XYZ file of C-alpha atoms in Angstrom:
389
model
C -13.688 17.886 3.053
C -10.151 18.574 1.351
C -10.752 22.628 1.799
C -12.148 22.299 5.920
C -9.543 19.927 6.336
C -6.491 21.903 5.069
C -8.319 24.751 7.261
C -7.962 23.115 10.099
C -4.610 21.312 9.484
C -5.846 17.619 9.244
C -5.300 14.983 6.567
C -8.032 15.300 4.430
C -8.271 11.779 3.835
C -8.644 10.714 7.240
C -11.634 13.237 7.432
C -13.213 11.031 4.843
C -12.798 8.181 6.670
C -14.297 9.872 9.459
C -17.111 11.229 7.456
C -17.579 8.211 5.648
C -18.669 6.564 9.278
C -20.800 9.451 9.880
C -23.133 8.902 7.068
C -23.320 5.686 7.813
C -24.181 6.040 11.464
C -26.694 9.313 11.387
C -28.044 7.964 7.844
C -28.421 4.297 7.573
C -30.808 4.462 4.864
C -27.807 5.991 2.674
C -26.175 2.452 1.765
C -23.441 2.012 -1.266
C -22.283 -1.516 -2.627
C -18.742 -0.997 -1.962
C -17.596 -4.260 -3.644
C -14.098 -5.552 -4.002
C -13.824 -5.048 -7.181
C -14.455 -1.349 -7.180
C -11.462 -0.926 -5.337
C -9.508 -3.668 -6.897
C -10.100 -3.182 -10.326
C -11.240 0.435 -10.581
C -8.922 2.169 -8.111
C -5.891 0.285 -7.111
C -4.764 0.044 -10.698
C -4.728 3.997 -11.384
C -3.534 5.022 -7.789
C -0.358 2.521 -7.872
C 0.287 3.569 -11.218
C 0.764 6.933 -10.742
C 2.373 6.183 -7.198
C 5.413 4.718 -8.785
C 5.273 6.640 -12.221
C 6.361 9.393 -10.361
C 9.016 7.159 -7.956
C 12.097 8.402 -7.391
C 14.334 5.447 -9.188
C 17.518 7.046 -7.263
C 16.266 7.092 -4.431
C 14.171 3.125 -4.689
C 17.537 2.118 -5.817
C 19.384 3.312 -2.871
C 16.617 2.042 -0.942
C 16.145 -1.298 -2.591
C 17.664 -3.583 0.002
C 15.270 -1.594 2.562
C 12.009 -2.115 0.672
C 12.576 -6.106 0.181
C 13.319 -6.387 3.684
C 9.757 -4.686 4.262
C 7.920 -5.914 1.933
C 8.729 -9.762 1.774
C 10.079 -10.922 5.480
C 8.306 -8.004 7.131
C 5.110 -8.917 5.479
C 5.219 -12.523 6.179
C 6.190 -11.151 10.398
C 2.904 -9.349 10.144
C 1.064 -12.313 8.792
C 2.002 -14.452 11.212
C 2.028 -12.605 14.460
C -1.289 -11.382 14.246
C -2.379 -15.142 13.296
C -0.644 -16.700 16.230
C -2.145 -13.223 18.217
C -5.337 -14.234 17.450
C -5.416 -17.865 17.492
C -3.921 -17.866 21.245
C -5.986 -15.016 22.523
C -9.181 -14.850 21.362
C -9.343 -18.742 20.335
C -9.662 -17.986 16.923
C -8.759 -20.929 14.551
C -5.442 -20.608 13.251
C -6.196 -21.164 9.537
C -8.860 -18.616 9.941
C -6.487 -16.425 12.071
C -3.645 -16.404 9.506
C -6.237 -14.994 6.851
C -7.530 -12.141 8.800
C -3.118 -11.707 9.008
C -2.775 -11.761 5.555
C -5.473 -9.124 5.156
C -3.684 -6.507 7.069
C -0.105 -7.516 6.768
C 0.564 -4.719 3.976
C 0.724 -1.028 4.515
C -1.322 0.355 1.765
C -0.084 2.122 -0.728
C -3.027 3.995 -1.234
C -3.116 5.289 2.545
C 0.531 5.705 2.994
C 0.825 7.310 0.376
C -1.566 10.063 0.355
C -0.554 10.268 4.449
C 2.972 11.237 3.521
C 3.253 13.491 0.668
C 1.462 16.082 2.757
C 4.283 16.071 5.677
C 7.305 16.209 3.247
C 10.820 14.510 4.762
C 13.652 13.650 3.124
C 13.494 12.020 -0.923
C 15.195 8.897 0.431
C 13.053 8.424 3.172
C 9.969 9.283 0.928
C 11.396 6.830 -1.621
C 11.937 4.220 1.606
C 8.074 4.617 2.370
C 6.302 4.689 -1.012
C 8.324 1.941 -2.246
C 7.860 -0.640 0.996
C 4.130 0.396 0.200
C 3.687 -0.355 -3.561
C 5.868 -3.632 -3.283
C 4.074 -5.187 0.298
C 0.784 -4.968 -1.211
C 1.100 -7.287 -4.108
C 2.700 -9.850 -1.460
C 0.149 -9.485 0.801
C -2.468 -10.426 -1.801
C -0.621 -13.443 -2.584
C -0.488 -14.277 1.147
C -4.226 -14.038 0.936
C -4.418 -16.249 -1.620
C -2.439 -18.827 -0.198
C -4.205 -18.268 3.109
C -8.250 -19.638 1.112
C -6.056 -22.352 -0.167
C -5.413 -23.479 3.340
C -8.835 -22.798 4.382
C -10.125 -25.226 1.278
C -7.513 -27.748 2.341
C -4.055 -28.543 3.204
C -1.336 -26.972 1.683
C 2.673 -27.470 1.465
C 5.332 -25.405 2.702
C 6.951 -26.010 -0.598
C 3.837 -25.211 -2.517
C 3.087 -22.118 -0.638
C 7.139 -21.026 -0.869
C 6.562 -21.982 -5.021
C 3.343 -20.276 -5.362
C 4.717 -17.131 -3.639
C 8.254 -16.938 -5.726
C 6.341 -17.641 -8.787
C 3.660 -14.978 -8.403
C 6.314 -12.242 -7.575
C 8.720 -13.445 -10.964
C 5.793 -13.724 -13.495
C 4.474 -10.335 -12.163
C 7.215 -8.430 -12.662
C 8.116 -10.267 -15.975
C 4.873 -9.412 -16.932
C 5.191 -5.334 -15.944
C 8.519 -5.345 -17.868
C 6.924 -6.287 -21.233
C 4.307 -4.372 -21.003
C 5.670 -1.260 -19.370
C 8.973 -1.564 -22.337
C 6.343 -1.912 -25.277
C 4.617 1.083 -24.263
C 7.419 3.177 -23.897
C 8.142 2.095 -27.491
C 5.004 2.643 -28.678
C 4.996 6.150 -27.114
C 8.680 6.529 -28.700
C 6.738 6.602 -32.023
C 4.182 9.196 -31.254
C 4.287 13.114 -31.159
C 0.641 13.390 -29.381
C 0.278 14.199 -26.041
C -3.234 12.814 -26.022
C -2.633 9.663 -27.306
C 0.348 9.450 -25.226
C -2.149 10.009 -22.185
C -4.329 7.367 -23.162
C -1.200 4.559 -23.521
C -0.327 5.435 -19.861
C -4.069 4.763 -18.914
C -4.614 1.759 -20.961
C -0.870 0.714 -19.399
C -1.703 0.966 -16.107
C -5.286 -0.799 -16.187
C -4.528 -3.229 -19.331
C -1.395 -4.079 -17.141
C -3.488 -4.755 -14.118
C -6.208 -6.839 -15.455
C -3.822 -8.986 -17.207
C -1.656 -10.366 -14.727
C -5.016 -10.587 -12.855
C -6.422 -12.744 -15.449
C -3.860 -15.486 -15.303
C -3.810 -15.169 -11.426
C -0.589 -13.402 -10.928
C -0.214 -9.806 -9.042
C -1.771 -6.784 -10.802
C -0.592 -4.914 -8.273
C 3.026 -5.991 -8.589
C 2.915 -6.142 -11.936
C 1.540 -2.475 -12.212
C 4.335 -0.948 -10.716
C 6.856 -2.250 -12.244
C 5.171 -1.256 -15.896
C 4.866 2.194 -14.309
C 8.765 2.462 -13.301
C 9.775 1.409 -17.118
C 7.558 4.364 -18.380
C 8.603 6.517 -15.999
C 12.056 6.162 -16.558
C 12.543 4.277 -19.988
C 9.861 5.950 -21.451
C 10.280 9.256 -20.504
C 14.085 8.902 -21.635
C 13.700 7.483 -25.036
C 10.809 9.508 -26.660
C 8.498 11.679 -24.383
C 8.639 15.246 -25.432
C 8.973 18.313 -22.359
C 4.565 18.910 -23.443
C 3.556 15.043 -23.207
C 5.927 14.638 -20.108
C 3.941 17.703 -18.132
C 0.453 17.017 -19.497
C 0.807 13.155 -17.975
C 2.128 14.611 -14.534
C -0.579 16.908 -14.458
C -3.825 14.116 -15.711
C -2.031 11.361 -13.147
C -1.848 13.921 -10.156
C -5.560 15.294 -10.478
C -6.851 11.357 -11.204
C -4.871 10.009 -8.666
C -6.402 13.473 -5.909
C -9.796 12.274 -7.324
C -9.789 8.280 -6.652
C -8.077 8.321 -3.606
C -10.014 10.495 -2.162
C -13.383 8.497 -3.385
C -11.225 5.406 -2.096
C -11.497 6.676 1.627
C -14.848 7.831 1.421
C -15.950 4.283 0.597
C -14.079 2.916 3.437
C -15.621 4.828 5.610
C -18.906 3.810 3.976
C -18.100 0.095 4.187
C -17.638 -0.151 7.778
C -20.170 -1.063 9.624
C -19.881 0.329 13.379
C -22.085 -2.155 15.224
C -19.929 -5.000 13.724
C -17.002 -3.313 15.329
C -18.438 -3.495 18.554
C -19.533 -7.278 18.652
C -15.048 -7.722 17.944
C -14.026 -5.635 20.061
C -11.141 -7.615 22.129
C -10.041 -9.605 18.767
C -9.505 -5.916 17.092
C -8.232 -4.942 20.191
C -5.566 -8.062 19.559
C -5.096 -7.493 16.254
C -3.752 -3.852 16.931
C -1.312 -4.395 19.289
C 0.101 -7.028 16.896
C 0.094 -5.042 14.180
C 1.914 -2.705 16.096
C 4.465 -5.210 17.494
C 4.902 -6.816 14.203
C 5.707 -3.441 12.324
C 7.881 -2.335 15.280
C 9.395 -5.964 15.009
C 10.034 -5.521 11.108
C 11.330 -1.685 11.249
C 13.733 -1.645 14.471
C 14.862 -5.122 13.971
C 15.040 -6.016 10.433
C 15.919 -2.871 9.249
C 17.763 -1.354 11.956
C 19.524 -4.205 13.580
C 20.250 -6.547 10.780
C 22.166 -4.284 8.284
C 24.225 -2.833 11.551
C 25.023 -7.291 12.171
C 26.730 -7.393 8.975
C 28.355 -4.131 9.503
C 26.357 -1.670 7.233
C 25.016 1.706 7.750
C 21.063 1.024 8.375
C 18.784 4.285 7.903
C 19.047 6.951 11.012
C 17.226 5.738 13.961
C 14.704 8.537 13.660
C 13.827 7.319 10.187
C 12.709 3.791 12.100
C 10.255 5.933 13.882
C 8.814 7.428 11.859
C 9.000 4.129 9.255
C 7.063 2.120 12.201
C 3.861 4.885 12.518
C 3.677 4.974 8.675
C 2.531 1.138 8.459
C -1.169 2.416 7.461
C -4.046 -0.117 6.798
C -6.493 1.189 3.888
C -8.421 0.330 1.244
C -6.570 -2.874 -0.083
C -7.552 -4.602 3.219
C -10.562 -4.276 3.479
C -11.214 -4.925 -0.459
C -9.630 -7.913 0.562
C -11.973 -8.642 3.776
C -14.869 -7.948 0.938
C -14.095 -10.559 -1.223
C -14.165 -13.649 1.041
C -16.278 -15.994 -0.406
C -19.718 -16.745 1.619
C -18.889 -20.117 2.196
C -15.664 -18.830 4.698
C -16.393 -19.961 8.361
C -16.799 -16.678 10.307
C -17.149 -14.292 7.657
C -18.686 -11.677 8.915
C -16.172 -11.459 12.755
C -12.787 -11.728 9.990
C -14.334 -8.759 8.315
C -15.149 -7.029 11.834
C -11.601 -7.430 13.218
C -9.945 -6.370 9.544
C -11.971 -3.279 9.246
C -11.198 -2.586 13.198
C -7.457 -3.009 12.602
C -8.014 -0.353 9.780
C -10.312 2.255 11.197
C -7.327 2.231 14.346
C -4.463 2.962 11.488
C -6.391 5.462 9.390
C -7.366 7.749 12.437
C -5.052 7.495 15.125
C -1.748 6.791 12.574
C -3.002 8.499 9.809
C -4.179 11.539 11.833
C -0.905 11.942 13.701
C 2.443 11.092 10.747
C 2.527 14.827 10.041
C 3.547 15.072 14.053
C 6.051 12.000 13.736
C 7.687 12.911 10.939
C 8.409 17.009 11.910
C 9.590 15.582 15.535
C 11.286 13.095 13.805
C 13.446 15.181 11.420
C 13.461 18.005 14.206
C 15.878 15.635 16.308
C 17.371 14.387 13.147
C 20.884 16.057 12.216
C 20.861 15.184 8.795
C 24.338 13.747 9.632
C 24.075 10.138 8.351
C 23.947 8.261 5.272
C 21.431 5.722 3.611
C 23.631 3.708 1.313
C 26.121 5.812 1.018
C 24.173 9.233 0.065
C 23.380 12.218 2.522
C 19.372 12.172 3.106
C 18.283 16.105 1.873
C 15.466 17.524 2.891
């Protein structure tokens, strides 16, 4: 699929996706147990890891005031929106509305990822949109958390506000440790092989552990992957263990992210889709108004309010069509417990939401960001620093 599609000039993950419905469709018999956990705990860990591994620290630190505003208040917009969406217009019980939000309020950084290194762009802006994606994730899983304890009972706005802040802290408390020790540890070695295998035990050791004592894997992942990236490589990584990581990350990270879209394809079921059609229907447009909400307010109006240069108004553009759904959602839609009311429609109108990103968003970035830059001059500054292409 990766050879036809780079033939034909499509995203060759998207054609998975695509395919991926096809088998399911013309071959029913073909069935795969795509559980949550596969994607969870098998290919989240490894394709965040290497995600922010190879993060530009410049540019995320440039950026850094752009990615909270995305990933905290413009996750909790999403949330929200396409609760109260749902809940007015399809008459969709709130509680159960504001779980299917929490479900999709993250771009993934698994789709937006692999969407955008193919199209290029500025390193800030690249920074901008693989940071936001990394970060939103892990708060969208503790949205999701919050949003079964509200299902199971009522809940507190100051136990949901503690739950949330405490979550985030521990994670990246938790990353820092681990990702420090291993840098040590790899300070001490001169083996590129065993070097290699710290960064793999890192990244999943890393993620299962914060997962064990219910914090954020995900959060905590990428913020063990920055300290080796940058701490590690500075302290004690020779030039031969420095390549022979880039080069094992890049071709596992080709591998499961491509096997990560060909199981969401898999996983959708088509006729489902149809019996939800007008809540999906719903749940796109606010998705759509949310992001638009989060990018062109938030993060174009509210720095310019307190007088500071926001990122170029074709940035926002393209910022807005890069809010992807993936595989994180609808590992998330997988693991609802049986015993949810409506299981099966908040699965429906999830996977809906992320079959619309994946092909029609997915599909057409490499457009929005080339007629994006096209009309961009190149003349302003993101915190200070000329954007280079």
């Amino acid at each position: 699929m990766a050879l036809v599609s780079r033939r034909v000039g499509f995203p060759y993950t998207v054609a998975l996706v695509a395919f991926g419905l096809i088998v399911a469709v013309v071959a029913p018999g073909v069935s795969v147990d795509v559980t949550p956990d596969v994607v969870l705990l098998v290919l989240l860990p490894a394709l965040v890891f290497e995600a922010a591994f190879h993060l530009d620290t410049g540019g995320l630190r440039r950026s850094l005031g752009a990615i909270v505003l995305l990933a905290v208040p413009g996750v909790l917009i999403t949330a929200l929106t396409v609760a109260v969406a749902l809940h007015i217009l399809v008459a969709l019980p709130l509680d159960l509305a504001f779980l299917v939000g929490a479900m999709v309020a993250a771009t993934d950084p698994v789709a937006v990822i692999a969407a955008f290194r193919g199209v290029g762009g500025p390193h800030a802006l690249r920074s901008m949109v693989e940071g936001e994606s990394l970060f939103n994730d892990g708060t969208a899983i503790v949205l999701f958390t919050i949003a079964l304890r509200v299902i199971s009972g009522p809940v507190s706005v100051t136990d949901a506000v503690t739950t949330f802040a405490g979550v985030i802290l521990v994670s990246v408390l938790i990353g820092a440790i681990a990702g420090v020790a291993a840098s040590r540890l790899v300070a001490r070695v001169d083996d590129h092989l065993i070097e290699i295998s710290i960064s793999v035990l890192l990244a999943y050791g890393t993620y299962l552990l914060a997962d064990a004592v219910h914090e954020s894997g995900v959060i905590a992942t990428v913020v063990a992957a920055i300290a080796l990236g940058t701490y590690g490589r500075r302290i004690g990584m020779s030039e031969r263990t420095q390549d022979a990581i880039d080069v094992v990350w890049e071709f596992l990270a080709f591998v499961l992210s491509a096997l990560a879209f060909l199981l969401v394809g898999l996983a959708i079921s088509v006729t489902d889709l149809s019996d939800a059609l007008p809540a999906i229907g719903v749940g796109i447009v606010a998705v759509l108004l949310s992001r638009a909400a989060a990018t062109y307010v938030l993060l174009g109006g509210l720095p310019r309010l307190v007088r500071r240069s926001g990122p170029p108004r074709e940035w926002l553009h393209i910022l807005f069509w890069a809010g992807l759904r993936g595989a994180v959602a609808v590992a998330l839609a997988l693991s609802l417990p049986l015993d949810v009311p409506q299981r099966e429609h908040l699965q429906a109108i999830t996977f809906g939401i992320v079959l619309f990103t994946l092909l029609a968003q997915g599909s057409t970035i490499g457009w929005v960001v080339r007629t994006a830059l096209a009309k961009d001059g190149q003349a302003e500054t993101v915190g200070g620093v000329t954007p280079a292409t």
